[in-house]
Coordinates of C-alpha atoms in Angstrom, one line a residue:
Chain A
M1 CA -27.4 -2.9 13.7
D2 CA -27.5 -2.4 10.0
G3 CA -24.3 -2.3 8.1
E4 CA -23.9 1.6 8.3
D5 CA -24.5 1.7 12.0
A6 CA -22.2 -1.3 12.6
A7 CA -19.4 0.7 10.4
D8 CA -20.2 4.0 12.4
A9 CA -19.9 2.0 15.8
W10 CA -16.5 0.3 14.7
F11 CA -14.9 3.5 13.5
H12 CA -16.0 5.5 16.5
A13 CA -14.8 2.8 18.9
L14 CA -11.3 2.8 17.0
S15 CA -10.8 6.5 17.1
D16 CA -9.6 6.3 20.6
R17 CA -6.0 5.2 21.2
T18 CA -6.6 3.5 24.6
R19 CA -9.6 1.4 22.9
R20 CA -7.2 0.5 20.0
D21 CA -4.7 -0.6 22.8
I22 CA -7.2 -2.7 24.5
L23 CA -8.3 -4.3 21.3
R24 CA -4.7 -5.3 20.5
R25 CA -4.4 -6.7 23.8
V26 CA -7.7 -8.8 23.9
L27 CA -7.1 -9.9 20.3
A28 CA -3.8 -11.5 21.4
G29 CA -5.9 -13.3 24.0
E30 CA -8.4 -13.2 26.7
H31 CA -7.8 -10.5 29.4
S32 CA -9.9 -9.8 32.6
V33 CA -11.1 -6.1 32.6
S34 CA -9.2 -5.6 36.2
A35 CA -5.8 -6.7 34.4
L36 CA -6.6 -4.5 31.5
A37 CA -7.3 -1.7 34.0
A38 CA -4.1 -2.0 35.7
S39 CA -2.3 -1.4 32.4
Y40 CA -3.6 2.2 32.2
D41 CA -3.2 5.4 34.1
M42 CA -6.8 5.8 34.6
S43 CA -9.6 4.8 36.6
F44 CA -11.0 1.3 36.7
A45 CA -14.4 2.8 35.7
A46 CA -13.0 4.8 32.7
V47 CA -11.3 1.4 31.3
Q48 CA -14.6 -0.3 31.8
K49 CA -16.3 2.4 29.9
H50 CA -13.8 1.9 27.0
V51 CA -14.4 -1.9 27.2
A52 CA -18.1 -1.2 27.0
V53 CA -17.8 1.0 23.8
L54 CA -15.7 -1.8 22.0
E55 CA -18.3 -4.4 23.2
R56 CA -21.3 -2.4 22.1
A57 CA -19.3 -2.1 18.5
G58 CA -18.9 -5.7 18.4
L59 CA -15.3 -5.7 18.4
L60 CA -15.0 -7.3 21.8
T61 CA -17.1 -10.0 23.5
K62 CA -17.0 -10.4 27.4
R63 CA -17.9 -13.6 29.3
R64 CA -18.1 -13.8 33.2
Q65 CA -15.9 -16.2 35.1
G66 CA -16.7 -16.1 38.8
R67 CA -16.1 -12.5 39.9
E68 CA -14.3 -11.5 37.0
A69 CA -15.3 -10.1 33.5
L70 CA -13.1 -11.7 30.7
A71 CA -12.8 -9.8 27.6
S72 CA -11.6 -11.1 24.0
G73 CA -11.3 -9.5 20.6
D74 CA -13.7 -10.5 17.8
V75 CA -11.2 -11.0 14.9
A76 CA -14.1 -11.3 12.2
A77 CA -15.4 -7.8 12.9
V78 CA -11.9 -6.4 13.0
R79 CA -11.3 -8.1 9.4
S80 CA -14.7 -6.5 8.2
V81 CA -13.6 -2.9 9.1
G82 CA -10.3 -3.8 7.2
A83 CA -12.6 -4.9 4.4
M84 CA -13.9 -1.4 3.9
L85 CA -10.6 0.2 3.3
T86 CA -9.6 -2.8 1.0
E87 CA -12.5 -2.2 -1.5
L88 CA -11.3 1.4 -1.7
E89 CA -7.6 0.0 -2.1
S90 CA -8.6 -2.1 -5.1
L91 CA -10.1 0.7 -6.9
W92 CA -6.7 2.7 -6.6
R93 CA -4.9 -0.4 -7.5
G94 CA -7.0 -0.7 -11.0
R95 CA -6.2 2.9 -11.5
I96 CA -2.5 2.3 -11.0
S97 CA -2.1 -0.7 -13.3
R98 CA -3.9 1.5 -16.0
I99 CA -1.5 4.3 -15.6
D100 CA 1.3 1.5 -15.9
E101 CA -0.2 0.3 -19.1
L102 CA -0.7 3.8 -20.3
I103 CA 2.8 5.0 -19.9
A104 CA 4.0 1.9 -21.6
E105 CA 2.5 3.0 -24.7
P106 CA 4.4 5.1 -27.4
D107 CA 4.4 9.0 -26.3
P108 CA 1.1 10.5 -27.2
R109 CA 2.6 13.7 -28.3
A110 CA 4.3 12.0 -31.0
E111 CA 0.8 11.0 -32.7
P112 CA -1.0 13.3 -34.8
A113 CA -3.8 15.8 -33.5
P114 CA -5.3 14.7 -30.2
P115 CA -9.1 13.8 -30.4
P116 CA -11.4 16.6 -30.1
H117 CA -12.8 18.0 -26.5
I118 CA -15.8 15.8 -25.6
P119 CA -18.9 18.3 -25.7
K120 CA -21.1 18.4 -22.6
D121 CA -24.1 16.6 -24.5
Chain B
M1 CA 3.5 -4.9 -10.3
P2 CA 3.7 -1.2 -9.7
V3 CA 2.1 -0.9 -6.2
T4 CA 4.8 -1.5 -3.7
D5 CA 3.1 -0.7 -0.4
V6 CA -0.4 -0.4 1.0
S7 CA -1.5 0.9 4.4
H8 CA -4.8 1.4 6.1
D9 CA -5.4 3.6 8.9
L10 CA -8.7 2.4 10.4
A11 CA -8.7 5.0 13.1
A12 CA -7.8 7.9 10.7
R13 CA -10.0 6.3 8.1
T14 CA -7.1 7.1 5.7
L15 CA -5.7 4.8 2.8
T16 CA -2.3 5.1 1.5
I17 CA -0.9 3.6 -1.7
V18 CA 2.8 3.6 -3.0
A19 CA 3.4 2.7 -6.6
D20 CA 6.4 2.6 -8.7
F21 CA 6.2 3.5 -12.3
A22 CA 8.8 3.2 -15.0
A23 CA 8.6 6.9 -16.2
P24 CA 9.7 10.3 -14.9
P25 CA 7.4 12.4 -12.7
K26 CA 6.7 14.6 -15.6
R27 CA 5.3 11.8 -17.6
I28 CA 3.0 10.8 -14.5
W29 CA 1.8 14.4 -14.1
E30 CA 0.9 14.4 -17.9
V31 CA -1.4 11.5 -17.3
Y32 CA -3.4 13.6 -14.8
A33 CA -3.0 16.9 -16.5
D34 CA -4.5 15.6 -19.9
P35 CA -8.0 14.6 -19.5
R36 CA -7.9 12.4 -22.6
Q37 CA -5.4 10.2 -20.7
L38 CA -6.7 10.8 -17.3
E39 CA -10.1 9.2 -18.5
R40 CA -8.4 6.1 -19.5
V41 CA -7.2 5.4 -15.9
W42 CA -9.8 7.0 -13.6
G43 CA -12.9 4.8 -14.2
P44 CA -12.8 1.0 -13.9
P45 CA -13.0 -0.6 -17.5
T46 CA -16.7 -1.4 -17.1
Y47 CA -17.2 2.2 -15.6
P48 CA -15.4 4.5 -18.1
A49 CA -14.8 8.0 -17.1
T50 CA -15.4 11.1 -19.3
F51 CA -13.9 14.4 -18.3
V52 CA -16.0 17.2 -19.4
D53 CA -13.9 20.0 -17.8
H54 CA -10.5 19.6 -16.4
D55 CA -8.3 22.4 -14.9
L56 CA -5.3 20.9 -12.8
A57 CA -4.6 24.2 -11.3
P58 CA -4.8 25.7 -7.6
G59 CA -8.5 26.4 -7.3
G60 CA -9.2 24.4 -10.5
R61 CA -12.2 22.2 -11.2
T62 CA -12.6 19.0 -12.9
N63 CA -16.1 17.8 -14.0
Y64 CA -16.4 14.1 -15.0
Y65 CA -18.9 11.2 -15.1
M66 CA -18.6 7.6 -15.1
T67 CA -20.8 5.5 -17.5
S68 CA -22.2 2.2 -16.1
P69 CA -22.5 -1.0 -18.3
E70 CA -26.2 -0.1 -18.6
G71 CA -25.6 3.4 -19.7
E72 CA -26.3 5.2 -16.4
R73 CA -24.0 8.1 -15.5
Y74 CA -22.5 9.1 -12.3
Y75 CA -21.5 12.5 -12.0
G76 CA -18.3 13.5 -10.0
Y77 CA -16.0 16.7 -9.7
W78 CA -12.7 17.3 -8.2
E79 CA -11.7 20.7 -6.6
V80 CA -8.0 21.3 -7.0
V81 CA -6.4 22.7 -3.8
S82 CA -2.7 22.9 -4.6
V83 CA -0.3 21.8 -7.4
D84 CA 3.4 21.3 -7.4
E85 CA 4.2 20.3 -11.0
P86 CA 5.4 17.8 -11.8
F87 CA 5.8 16.5 -8.4
G88 CA 2.0 16.2 -7.1
F89 CA -1.2 17.9 -6.5
T90 CA -4.0 17.8 -3.8
F91 CA -7.8 17.4 -4.5
D92 CA -11.0 17.0 -3.1
D93 CA -13.0 14.3 -4.9
G94 CA -16.7 14.8 -4.4
F95 CA -20.1 13.5 -6.0
A96 CA -22.4 15.7 -8.3
L97 CA -26.1 15.6 -8.8
D98 CA -26.5 16.1 -12.7
E99 CA -24.8 17.2 -15.9
Q100 CA -24.5 20.7 -14.5
F101 CA -22.1 19.1 -12.0
T102 CA -24.1 20.6 -9.0
K103 CA -22.4 19.4 -6.0
N104 CA -24.1 16.5 -3.9
T105 CA -23.7 17.9 -0.4
D106 CA -25.4 14.5 1.0
L107 CA -22.6 12.5 -0.3
P108 CA -19.2 12.6 1.2
V109 CA -16.1 14.2 -0.2
S110 CA -12.6 12.6 0.1
S111 CA -9.5 14.7 0.3
N112 CA -6.4 13.3 -1.5
V113 CA -2.7 14.0 -1.4
V114 CA -0.8 12.8 -4.6
T115 CA 3.0 12.9 -4.9
F116 CA 5.5 11.9 -7.6
V117 CA 9.2 11.8 -6.5
E118 CA 12.0 10.6 -8.9
H119 CA 13.1 7.1 -7.7
D120 CA 15.5 4.8 -9.5
G121 CA 14.9 6.4 -13.0
G122 CA 11.3 6.2 -12.6
T123 CA 8.6 7.7 -10.2
R124 CA 7.6 6.7 -6.9
A125 CA 3.8 7.9 -6.4
T126 CA 2.0 8.1 -3.1
Y127 CA -1.6 8.4 -2.9
V128 CA -3.3 9.2 0.4
G129 CA -6.9 9.5 0.5
T130 CA -8.9 10.5 3.8
Y131 CA -12.6 10.2 4.5
A132 CA -14.2 12.3 6.9
S133 CA -16.2 9.8 8.5
A134 CA -17.1 6.1 8.7
E135 CA -20.5 7.0 7.2
A136 CA -18.6 8.8 4.4
L137 CA -16.5 5.7 3.8
Q138 CA -19.6 3.6 3.7
A139 CA -21.6 5.6 1.5
V140 CA -18.8 5.9 -0.9
L141 CA -18.7 2.1 -0.9
D142 CA -22.3 1.9 -1.4
M143 CA -22.0 4.1 -4.6
G144 CA -20.9 1.1 -6.3
I145 CA -17.1 0.9 -5.5
V146 CA -17.6 -2.8 -5.2
E147 CA -18.5 -3.3 -8.8
G148 CA -15.8 -1.1 -9.8
S149 CA -13.3 -2.6 -7.8
S150 CA -14.1 -6.3 -8.8
A151 CA -13.6 -5.2 -12.4
A152 CA -10.2 -3.7 -11.2
I153 CA -9.2 -7.0 -9.3
N154 CA -9.9 -8.9 -12.4
Q155 CA -7.8 -6.5 -14.7
I156 CA -4.9 -7.1 -12.1
D157 CA -5.4 -10.8 -12.4
E158 CA -5.1 -10.6 -16.2
L159 CA -2.3 -8.3 -15.9
V160 CA -0.4 -10.9 -13.7
A161 CA -1.5 -13.8 -15.8
G162 CA -0.2 -12.1 -19.1

């Protein structure tokens, strides 16, 4: 998967509340898929499908132990998703700090004529 | 530091930023209503913004471009959806193709809600930006927000050091 495909898969996987809940549980520690299924009012197969979506998105990894499938969350992948929004956050933080500097200056209305309108070209 | 709270909603692709400014809402409103003041805060220092048209009114349009250190221009526009002077406004922020500001329909549009509320003699500003899809968010990041944000981060560092 390239970057954009990975991002789409992450956000698609996280757009469902059951999957977000599963992810929270498996980030806290390894859970068997059958133990996860017992937590939800839906069929085992339905929970398995949600786990598979998270696994395909790379947010969760599975390993087999005997007859059980054990799932755990991938912290690094979850951090990458957060990092995308963090980039946007820093853009807005920059704007806000510049507003702060601007309003600390003397009132622009007290100054002489404002600069002329910048022409299109 | 004026930013008091930031929250990311990964599922909703929403970024919410809360900031406190030491001036009344009317003063913060003026920063957005006056294109000469707005262009000092909108683009990162290395990508200064020039607002060619600016109409902060319902249905109003803003056309701007940002200039890269190499002199390349990146065109953008706002479509103002609603205003509640001086307490805030909502707008869609999109990319444009050229200096005629033809909308680039291949690139994402974000919807933004900005509110200014009186708080402790100053203003509490809340910015909520929503992207339609992960693809949209990624495309915006690919447009060069990374360069822009690192400049912004450096600026914050300078501010803290100063």
